[in-house]
Coordinates of C-alpha atoms and ligand atoms in Angstrom, one line a residue:
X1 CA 67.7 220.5 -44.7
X2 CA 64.1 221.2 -45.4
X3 CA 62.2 218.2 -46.1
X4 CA 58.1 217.5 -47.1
X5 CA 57.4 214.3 -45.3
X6 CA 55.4 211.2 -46.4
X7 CA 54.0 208.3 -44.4
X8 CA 53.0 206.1 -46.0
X9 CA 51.1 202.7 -44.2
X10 CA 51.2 201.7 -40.6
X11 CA 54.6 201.9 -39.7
X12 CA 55.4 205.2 -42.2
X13 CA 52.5 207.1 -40.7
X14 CA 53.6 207.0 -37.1
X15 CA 57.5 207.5 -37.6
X16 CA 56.0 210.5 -39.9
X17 CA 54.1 211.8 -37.0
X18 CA 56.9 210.8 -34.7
X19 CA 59.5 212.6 -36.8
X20 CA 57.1 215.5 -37.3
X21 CA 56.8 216.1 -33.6
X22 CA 60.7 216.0 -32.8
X23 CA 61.0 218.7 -35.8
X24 CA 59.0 221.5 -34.1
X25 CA 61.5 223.6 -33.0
X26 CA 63.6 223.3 -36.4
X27 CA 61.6 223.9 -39.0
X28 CA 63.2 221.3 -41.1
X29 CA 60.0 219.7 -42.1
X30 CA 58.0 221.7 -44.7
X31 CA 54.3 219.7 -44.4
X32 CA 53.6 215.7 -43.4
X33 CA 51.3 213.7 -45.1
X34 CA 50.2 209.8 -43.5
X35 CA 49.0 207.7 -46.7
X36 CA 47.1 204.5 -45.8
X37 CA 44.6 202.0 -47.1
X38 CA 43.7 201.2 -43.7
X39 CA 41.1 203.5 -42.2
X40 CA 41.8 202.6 -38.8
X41 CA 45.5 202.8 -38.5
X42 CA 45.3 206.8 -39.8
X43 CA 42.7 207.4 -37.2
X44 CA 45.2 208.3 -34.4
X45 CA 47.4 210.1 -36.2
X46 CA 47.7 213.8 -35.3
X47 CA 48.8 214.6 -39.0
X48 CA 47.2 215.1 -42.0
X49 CA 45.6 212.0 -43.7
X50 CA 44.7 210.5 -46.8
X51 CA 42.9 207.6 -47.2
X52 CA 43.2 205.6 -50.3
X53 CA 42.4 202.3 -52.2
X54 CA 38.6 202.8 -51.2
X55 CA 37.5 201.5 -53.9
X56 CA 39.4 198.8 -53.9
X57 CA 39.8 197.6 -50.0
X58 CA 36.8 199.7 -48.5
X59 CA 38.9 201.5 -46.1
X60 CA 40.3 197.7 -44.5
X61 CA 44.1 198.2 -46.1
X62 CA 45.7 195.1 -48.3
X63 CA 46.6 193.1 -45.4
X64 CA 50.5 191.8 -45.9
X65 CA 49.5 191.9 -50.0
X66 CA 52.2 194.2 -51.1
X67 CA 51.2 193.7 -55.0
X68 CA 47.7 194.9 -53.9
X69 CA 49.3 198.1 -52.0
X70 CA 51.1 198.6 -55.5
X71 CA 48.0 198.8 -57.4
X72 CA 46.1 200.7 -54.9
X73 CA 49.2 203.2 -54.8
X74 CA 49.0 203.0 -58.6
X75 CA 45.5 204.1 -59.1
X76 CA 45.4 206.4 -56.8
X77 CA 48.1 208.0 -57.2
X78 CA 47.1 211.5 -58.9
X79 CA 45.2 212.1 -55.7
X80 CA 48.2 211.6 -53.4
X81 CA 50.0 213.9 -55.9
X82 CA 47.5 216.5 -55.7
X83 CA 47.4 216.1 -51.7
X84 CA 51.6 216.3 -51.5
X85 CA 51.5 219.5 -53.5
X86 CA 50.9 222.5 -51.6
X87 CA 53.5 220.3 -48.5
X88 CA 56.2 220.0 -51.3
X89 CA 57.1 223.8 -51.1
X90 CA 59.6 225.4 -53.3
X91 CA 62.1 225.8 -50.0
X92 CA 62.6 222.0 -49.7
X93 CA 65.6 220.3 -50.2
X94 CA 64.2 217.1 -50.7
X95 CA 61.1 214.3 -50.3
X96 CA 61.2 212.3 -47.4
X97 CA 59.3 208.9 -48.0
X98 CA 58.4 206.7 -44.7
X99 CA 57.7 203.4 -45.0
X100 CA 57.7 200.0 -43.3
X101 CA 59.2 197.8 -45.9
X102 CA 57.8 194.7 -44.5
X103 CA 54.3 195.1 -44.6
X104 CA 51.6 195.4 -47.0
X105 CA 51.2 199.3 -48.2
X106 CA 53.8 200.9 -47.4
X107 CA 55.8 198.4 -49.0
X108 CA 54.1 198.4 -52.0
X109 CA 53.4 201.8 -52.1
X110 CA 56.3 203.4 -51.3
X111 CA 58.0 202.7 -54.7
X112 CA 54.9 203.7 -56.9
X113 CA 55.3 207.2 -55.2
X114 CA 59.3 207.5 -55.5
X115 CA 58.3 206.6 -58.7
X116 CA 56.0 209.2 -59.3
X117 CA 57.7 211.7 -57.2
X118 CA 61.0 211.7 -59.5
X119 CA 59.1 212.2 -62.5
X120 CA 57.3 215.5 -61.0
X121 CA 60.2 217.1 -58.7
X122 CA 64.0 218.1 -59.5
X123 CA 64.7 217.6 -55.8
X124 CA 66.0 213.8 -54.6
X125 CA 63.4 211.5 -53.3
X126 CA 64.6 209.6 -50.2
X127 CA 63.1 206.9 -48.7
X128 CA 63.3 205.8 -44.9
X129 CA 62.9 202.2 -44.9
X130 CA 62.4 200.1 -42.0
X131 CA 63.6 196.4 -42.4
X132 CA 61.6 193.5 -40.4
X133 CA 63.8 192.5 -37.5
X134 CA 65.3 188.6 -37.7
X135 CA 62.5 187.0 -36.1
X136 CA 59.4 188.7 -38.0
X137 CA 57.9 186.1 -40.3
X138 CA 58.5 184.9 -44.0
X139 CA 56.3 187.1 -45.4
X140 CA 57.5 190.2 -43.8
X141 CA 60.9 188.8 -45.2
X142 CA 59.9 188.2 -48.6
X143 CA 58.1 192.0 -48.9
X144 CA 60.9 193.9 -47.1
X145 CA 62.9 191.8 -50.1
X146 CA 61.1 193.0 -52.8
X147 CA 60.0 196.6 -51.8
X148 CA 63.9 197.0 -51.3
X149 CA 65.1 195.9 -54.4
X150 CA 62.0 198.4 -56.5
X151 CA 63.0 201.3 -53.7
X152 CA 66.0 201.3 -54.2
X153 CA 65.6 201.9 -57.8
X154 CA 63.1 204.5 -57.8
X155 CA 64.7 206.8 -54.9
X156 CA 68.0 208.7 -55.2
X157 CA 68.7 206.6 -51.6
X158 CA 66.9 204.5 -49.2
X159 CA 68.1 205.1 -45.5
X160 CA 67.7 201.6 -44.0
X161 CA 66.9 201.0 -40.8
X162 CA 66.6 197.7 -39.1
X163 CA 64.3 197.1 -36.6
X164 CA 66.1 194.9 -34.1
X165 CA 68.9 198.4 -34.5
X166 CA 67.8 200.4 -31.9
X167 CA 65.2 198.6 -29.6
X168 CA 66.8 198.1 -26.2
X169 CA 67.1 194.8 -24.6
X170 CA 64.4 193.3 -22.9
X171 CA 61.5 195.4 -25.2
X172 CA 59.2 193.5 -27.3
X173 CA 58.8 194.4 -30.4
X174 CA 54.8 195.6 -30.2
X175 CA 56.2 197.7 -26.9
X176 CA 59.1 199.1 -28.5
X177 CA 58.0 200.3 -31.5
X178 CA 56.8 203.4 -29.9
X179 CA 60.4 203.6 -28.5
X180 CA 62.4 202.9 -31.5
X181 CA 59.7 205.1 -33.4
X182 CA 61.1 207.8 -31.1
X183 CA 65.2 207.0 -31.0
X184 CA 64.2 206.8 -35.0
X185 CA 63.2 210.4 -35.2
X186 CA 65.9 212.0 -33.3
X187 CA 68.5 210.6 -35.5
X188 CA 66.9 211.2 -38.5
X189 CA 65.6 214.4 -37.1
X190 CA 69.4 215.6 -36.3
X191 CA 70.1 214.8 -39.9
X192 CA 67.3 216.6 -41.3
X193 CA 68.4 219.5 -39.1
X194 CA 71.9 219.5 -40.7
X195 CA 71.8 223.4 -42.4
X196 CA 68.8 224.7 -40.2
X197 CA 71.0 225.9 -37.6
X198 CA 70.7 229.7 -36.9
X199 CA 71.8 231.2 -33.5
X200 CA 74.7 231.4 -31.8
X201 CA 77.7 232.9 -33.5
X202 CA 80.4 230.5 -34.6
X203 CA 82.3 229.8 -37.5
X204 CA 80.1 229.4 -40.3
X205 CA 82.7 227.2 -42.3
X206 CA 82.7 223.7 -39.9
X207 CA 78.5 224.1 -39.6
X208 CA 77.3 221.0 -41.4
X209 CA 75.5 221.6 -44.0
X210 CA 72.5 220.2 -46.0
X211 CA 74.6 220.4 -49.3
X212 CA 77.0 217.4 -47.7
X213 CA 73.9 215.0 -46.9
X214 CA 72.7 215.7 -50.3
X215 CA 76.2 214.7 -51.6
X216 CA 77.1 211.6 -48.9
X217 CA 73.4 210.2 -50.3
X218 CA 74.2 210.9 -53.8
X219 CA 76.9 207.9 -53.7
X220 CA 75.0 204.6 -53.9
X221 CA 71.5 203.6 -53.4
X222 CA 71.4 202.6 -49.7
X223 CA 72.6 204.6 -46.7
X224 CA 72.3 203.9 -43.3
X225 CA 72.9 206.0 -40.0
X226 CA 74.8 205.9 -36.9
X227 CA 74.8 207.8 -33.4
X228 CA 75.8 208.2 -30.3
X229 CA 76.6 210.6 -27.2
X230 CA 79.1 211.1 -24.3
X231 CA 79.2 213.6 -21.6
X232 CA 81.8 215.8 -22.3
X233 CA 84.1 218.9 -20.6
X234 CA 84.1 222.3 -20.5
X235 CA 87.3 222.5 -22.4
X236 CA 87.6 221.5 -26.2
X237 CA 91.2 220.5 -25.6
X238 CA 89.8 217.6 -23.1
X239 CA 87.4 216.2 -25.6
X240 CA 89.5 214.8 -27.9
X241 CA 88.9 211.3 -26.4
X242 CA 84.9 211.9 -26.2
X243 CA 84.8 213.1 -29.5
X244 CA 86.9 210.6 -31.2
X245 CA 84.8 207.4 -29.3
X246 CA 81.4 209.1 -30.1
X247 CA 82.1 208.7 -33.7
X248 CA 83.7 205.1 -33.2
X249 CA 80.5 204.0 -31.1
X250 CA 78.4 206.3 -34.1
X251 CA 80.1 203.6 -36.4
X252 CA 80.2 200.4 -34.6
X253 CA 77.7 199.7 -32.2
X254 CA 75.0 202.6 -33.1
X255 CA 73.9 202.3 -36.5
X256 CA 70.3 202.0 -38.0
X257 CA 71.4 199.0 -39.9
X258 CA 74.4 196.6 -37.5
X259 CA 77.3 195.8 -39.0
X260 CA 77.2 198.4 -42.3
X261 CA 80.3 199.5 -42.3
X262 CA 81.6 199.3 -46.2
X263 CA 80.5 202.5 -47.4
X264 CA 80.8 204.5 -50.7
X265 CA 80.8 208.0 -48.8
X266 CA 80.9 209.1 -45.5
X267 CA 79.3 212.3 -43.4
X268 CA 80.7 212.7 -39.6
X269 CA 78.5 215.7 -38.1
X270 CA 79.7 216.2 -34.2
X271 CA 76.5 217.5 -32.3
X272 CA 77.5 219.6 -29.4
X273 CA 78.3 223.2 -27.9
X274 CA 80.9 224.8 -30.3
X275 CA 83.4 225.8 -27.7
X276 CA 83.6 221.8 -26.5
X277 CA 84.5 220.2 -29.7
X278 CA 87.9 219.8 -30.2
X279 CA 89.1 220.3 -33.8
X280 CA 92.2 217.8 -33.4
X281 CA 89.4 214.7 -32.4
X282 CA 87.0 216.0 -35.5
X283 CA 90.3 215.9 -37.6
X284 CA 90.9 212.0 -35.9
X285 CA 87.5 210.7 -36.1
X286 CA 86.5 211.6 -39.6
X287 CA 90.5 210.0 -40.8
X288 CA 89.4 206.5 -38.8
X289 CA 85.9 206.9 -40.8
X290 CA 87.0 206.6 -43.7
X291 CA 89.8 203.8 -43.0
X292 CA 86.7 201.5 -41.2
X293 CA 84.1 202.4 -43.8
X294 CA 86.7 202.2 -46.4
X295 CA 86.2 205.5 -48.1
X296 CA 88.1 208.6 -49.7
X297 CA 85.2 210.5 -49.4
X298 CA 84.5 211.2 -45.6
X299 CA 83.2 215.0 -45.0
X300 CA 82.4 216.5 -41.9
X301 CA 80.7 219.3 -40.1
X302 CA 79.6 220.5 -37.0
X303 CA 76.0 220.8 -35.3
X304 CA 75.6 223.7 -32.9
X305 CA 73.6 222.7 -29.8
X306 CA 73.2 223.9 -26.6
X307 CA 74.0 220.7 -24.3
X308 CA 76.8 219.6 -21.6
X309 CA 77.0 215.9 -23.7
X310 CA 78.8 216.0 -27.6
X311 CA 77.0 213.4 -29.9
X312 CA 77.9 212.2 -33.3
X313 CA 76.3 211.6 -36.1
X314 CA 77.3 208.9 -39.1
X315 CA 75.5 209.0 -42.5
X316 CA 77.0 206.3 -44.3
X317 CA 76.2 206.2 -48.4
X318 CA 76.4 203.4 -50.6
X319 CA 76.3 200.7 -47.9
X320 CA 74.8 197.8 -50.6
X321 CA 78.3 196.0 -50.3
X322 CA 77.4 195.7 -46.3
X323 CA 77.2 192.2 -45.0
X324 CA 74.4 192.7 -44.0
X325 CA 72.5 193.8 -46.3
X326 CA 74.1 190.4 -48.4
X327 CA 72.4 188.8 -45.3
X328 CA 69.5 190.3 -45.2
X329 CA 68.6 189.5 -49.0
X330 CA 69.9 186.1 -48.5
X331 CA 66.9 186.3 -45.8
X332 CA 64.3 188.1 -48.3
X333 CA 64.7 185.4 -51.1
X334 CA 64.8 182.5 -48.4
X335 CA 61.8 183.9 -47.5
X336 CA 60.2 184.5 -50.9
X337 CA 60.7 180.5 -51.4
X338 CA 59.3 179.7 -48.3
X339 CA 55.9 181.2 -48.7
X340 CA 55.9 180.1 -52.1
X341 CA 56.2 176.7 -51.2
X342 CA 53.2 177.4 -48.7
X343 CA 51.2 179.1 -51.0
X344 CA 51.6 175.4 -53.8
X345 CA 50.6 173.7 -50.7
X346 CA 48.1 175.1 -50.1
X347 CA 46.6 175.1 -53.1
X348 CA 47.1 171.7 -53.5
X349 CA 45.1 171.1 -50.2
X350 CA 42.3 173.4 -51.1
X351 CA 42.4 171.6 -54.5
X352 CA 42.1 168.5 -52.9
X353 CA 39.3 169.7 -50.8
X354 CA 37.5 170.8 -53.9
X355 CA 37.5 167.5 -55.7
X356 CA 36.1 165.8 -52.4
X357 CA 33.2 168.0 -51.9
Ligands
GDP401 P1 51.4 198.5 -43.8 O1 50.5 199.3 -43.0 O2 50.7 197.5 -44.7 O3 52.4 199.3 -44.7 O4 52.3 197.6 -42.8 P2 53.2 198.1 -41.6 O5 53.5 199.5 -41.7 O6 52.5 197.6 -40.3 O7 54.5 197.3 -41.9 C1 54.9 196.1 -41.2 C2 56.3 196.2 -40.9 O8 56.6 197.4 -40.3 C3 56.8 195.1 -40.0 O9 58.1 194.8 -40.4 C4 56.7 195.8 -38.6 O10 57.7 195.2 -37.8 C5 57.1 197.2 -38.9 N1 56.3 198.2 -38.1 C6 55.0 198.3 -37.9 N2 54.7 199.3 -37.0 C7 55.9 199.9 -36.7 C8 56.3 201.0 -36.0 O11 55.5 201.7 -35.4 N3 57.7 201.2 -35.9 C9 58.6 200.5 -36.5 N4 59.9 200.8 -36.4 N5 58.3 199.4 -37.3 C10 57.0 199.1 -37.4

């Protein structure tokens, strides 16, 4: 699946550059573009750049204002267009929007361009959204809240991914991130390489293909993603145990957003060299998807790699019935009351302060 990339703030612009890197030897990704208002946080980026909201914020970003990063996005917005033009080539399948949800521009900005990028292109706009971990503050809360609910809207999906998901015990979140950045682009990267497969010779028929991602996102407006790997035998026949818990831990223990496991559609892509996959455990796994997820529509395909472990791959669509992403709103607009409360205080103080001086 060919993909043009966008990052856009902090946390966009290095999973961009993150995701670009693991693509190099697929050719999935078509061009990569790091939006930011914040000078400094596009300056290490080994991708192209493009600085906006100058006039506005001087090159210093919105801070966590995510109404400011939506009228930055907003006024600049013809010149992101113009910049995304020549990377949104006529071979790509869709837009890839990457965005911290939590923060400041990406999560402002990230809707005004779906927004935009549906009214220029036929092709679906997907977003990648990263949702603040549990113990981020209110305001992270309160924007992941509100970017989601606009997102959601303006994209044909949002692929959610939590951050507390995939960073292993023990790591911080400042150390992990460059961690999780990484486990984020190798899942998302194996999805994006779902149709770019050309090699080795096997059946054309079970190779996954970009066609079913298109169609598993096309059934709601959240999806989230699953994986995980086992080392596997030589003979297919062997497998059927590997391949089956692969897609049970894909499911229940490795997904980008814990505990998402009411789903509108369904994808099960088995990773692995063709002659260890067995057919029988494919046939298993994807039945027991659709029981857990609770879904008629489960498809399936393989992914040709050259490796001694099998991996699979869950795309889940239409996971907005989830509990947790009840929970997680329950969080945002907890959050939203919070600050606001904070904010009437104080401006009580500072009024308070005024009359005494
Ligand atoms: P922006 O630059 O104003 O869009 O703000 P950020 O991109 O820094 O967004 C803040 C949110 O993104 C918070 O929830 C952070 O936890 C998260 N975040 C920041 N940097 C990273 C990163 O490199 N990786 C991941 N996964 N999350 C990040």
């Amino acid at each position: 699946m060919k993909v043009a990339l966008i990052g856009v703030g902090q946390a966009g612009g290095k999973l961009a550059e993150s995701l670009a890197s693991h693509d190099l030897a697929r050719s999935s990704v078509t061009g990569t573009l790091a939006v930011n208002t914040a000078r400094a946080d596009l300056q290490p980026l080994h991708i192209d750049t493009l600085l906006v909201g100058e006039a506005q914020v001087n090159g210093h970003g919105v801070g966590g204002d995510n109404e400011l990063g939506a009228r930055v996005m907003d006024a600049d917005a013809t010149e992101v267009m113009e910049a995304l033009s020549g990377r949104v080539t006529s071979e790509c399948d869709a837009i890839l929007l990457v965005a911290g949800l939590g923060g400041g521009t990406g999560s402002g900005g990230a809707p005004v361009l779906a927004r935009e990028l549906s009214e220029v292109y036929d092709i679906p706009v997907y977003a990648l959204g990263v949702l603040p971990g549990r113990n981020e503050g209110a305001l992270y809360q309160k924007n992941a809240g509100r970017s989601l609910k606009t997102l959601a809207r303006e994209a044909d999906s949002v692929i959610l991914v939590d951050n507390d998901a995939w960073r292993a015990a023990g790591e911080s979140m400042d150390e992990g991130f460059a961690a999780v950045n990484d486990r984020i682009a190798q899942r998302v990267g194996l999805l994006l390489a779902a149709g770019e497969y050309e090699g080795r010779d096997v059946a054309a028929e079970s190779v996954v293909d970009s066609s079913e991602v298109i169609n598993t996102l096309r059934e709601g407006s959240l999806a989230a993603i699953g994986y995980a790997s086992a080392a596997s035998s030589e003979d297919a026949a062997e497998n059927l145990n590997a391949v089956t818990s692969v897609a049970r831990n894909a499911l229940l223990t490795g997904t980008s957003l814990p505990d998402a496991t009411e789903a509108s559609s369904a994808l099960l892509v088995v990773a692995g060299d063709p002659d260890r996959i067995s057919r029988k455990g494919v046939e298993s796994a994807r039945s027991w998807l659709g029981e857990e997820t609770g879904t008629m529509q489960v498809r399936g395909g393989d992914m040709p790699l050259d490796s001694d472990r099998l991996a699979a791959l869950v795309l889940l669509g239409g996971v907005e019935r989830s509990p947790r992403v009840r929970e997680f709103f329950e969080r945002a607009g907890a959050a939203a009351e919070e600050v606001e409360r904070a904010d009437a205080t104080e401006s009580l103080v500072s009024d308070d302060l005024d009359g005494l001086l």
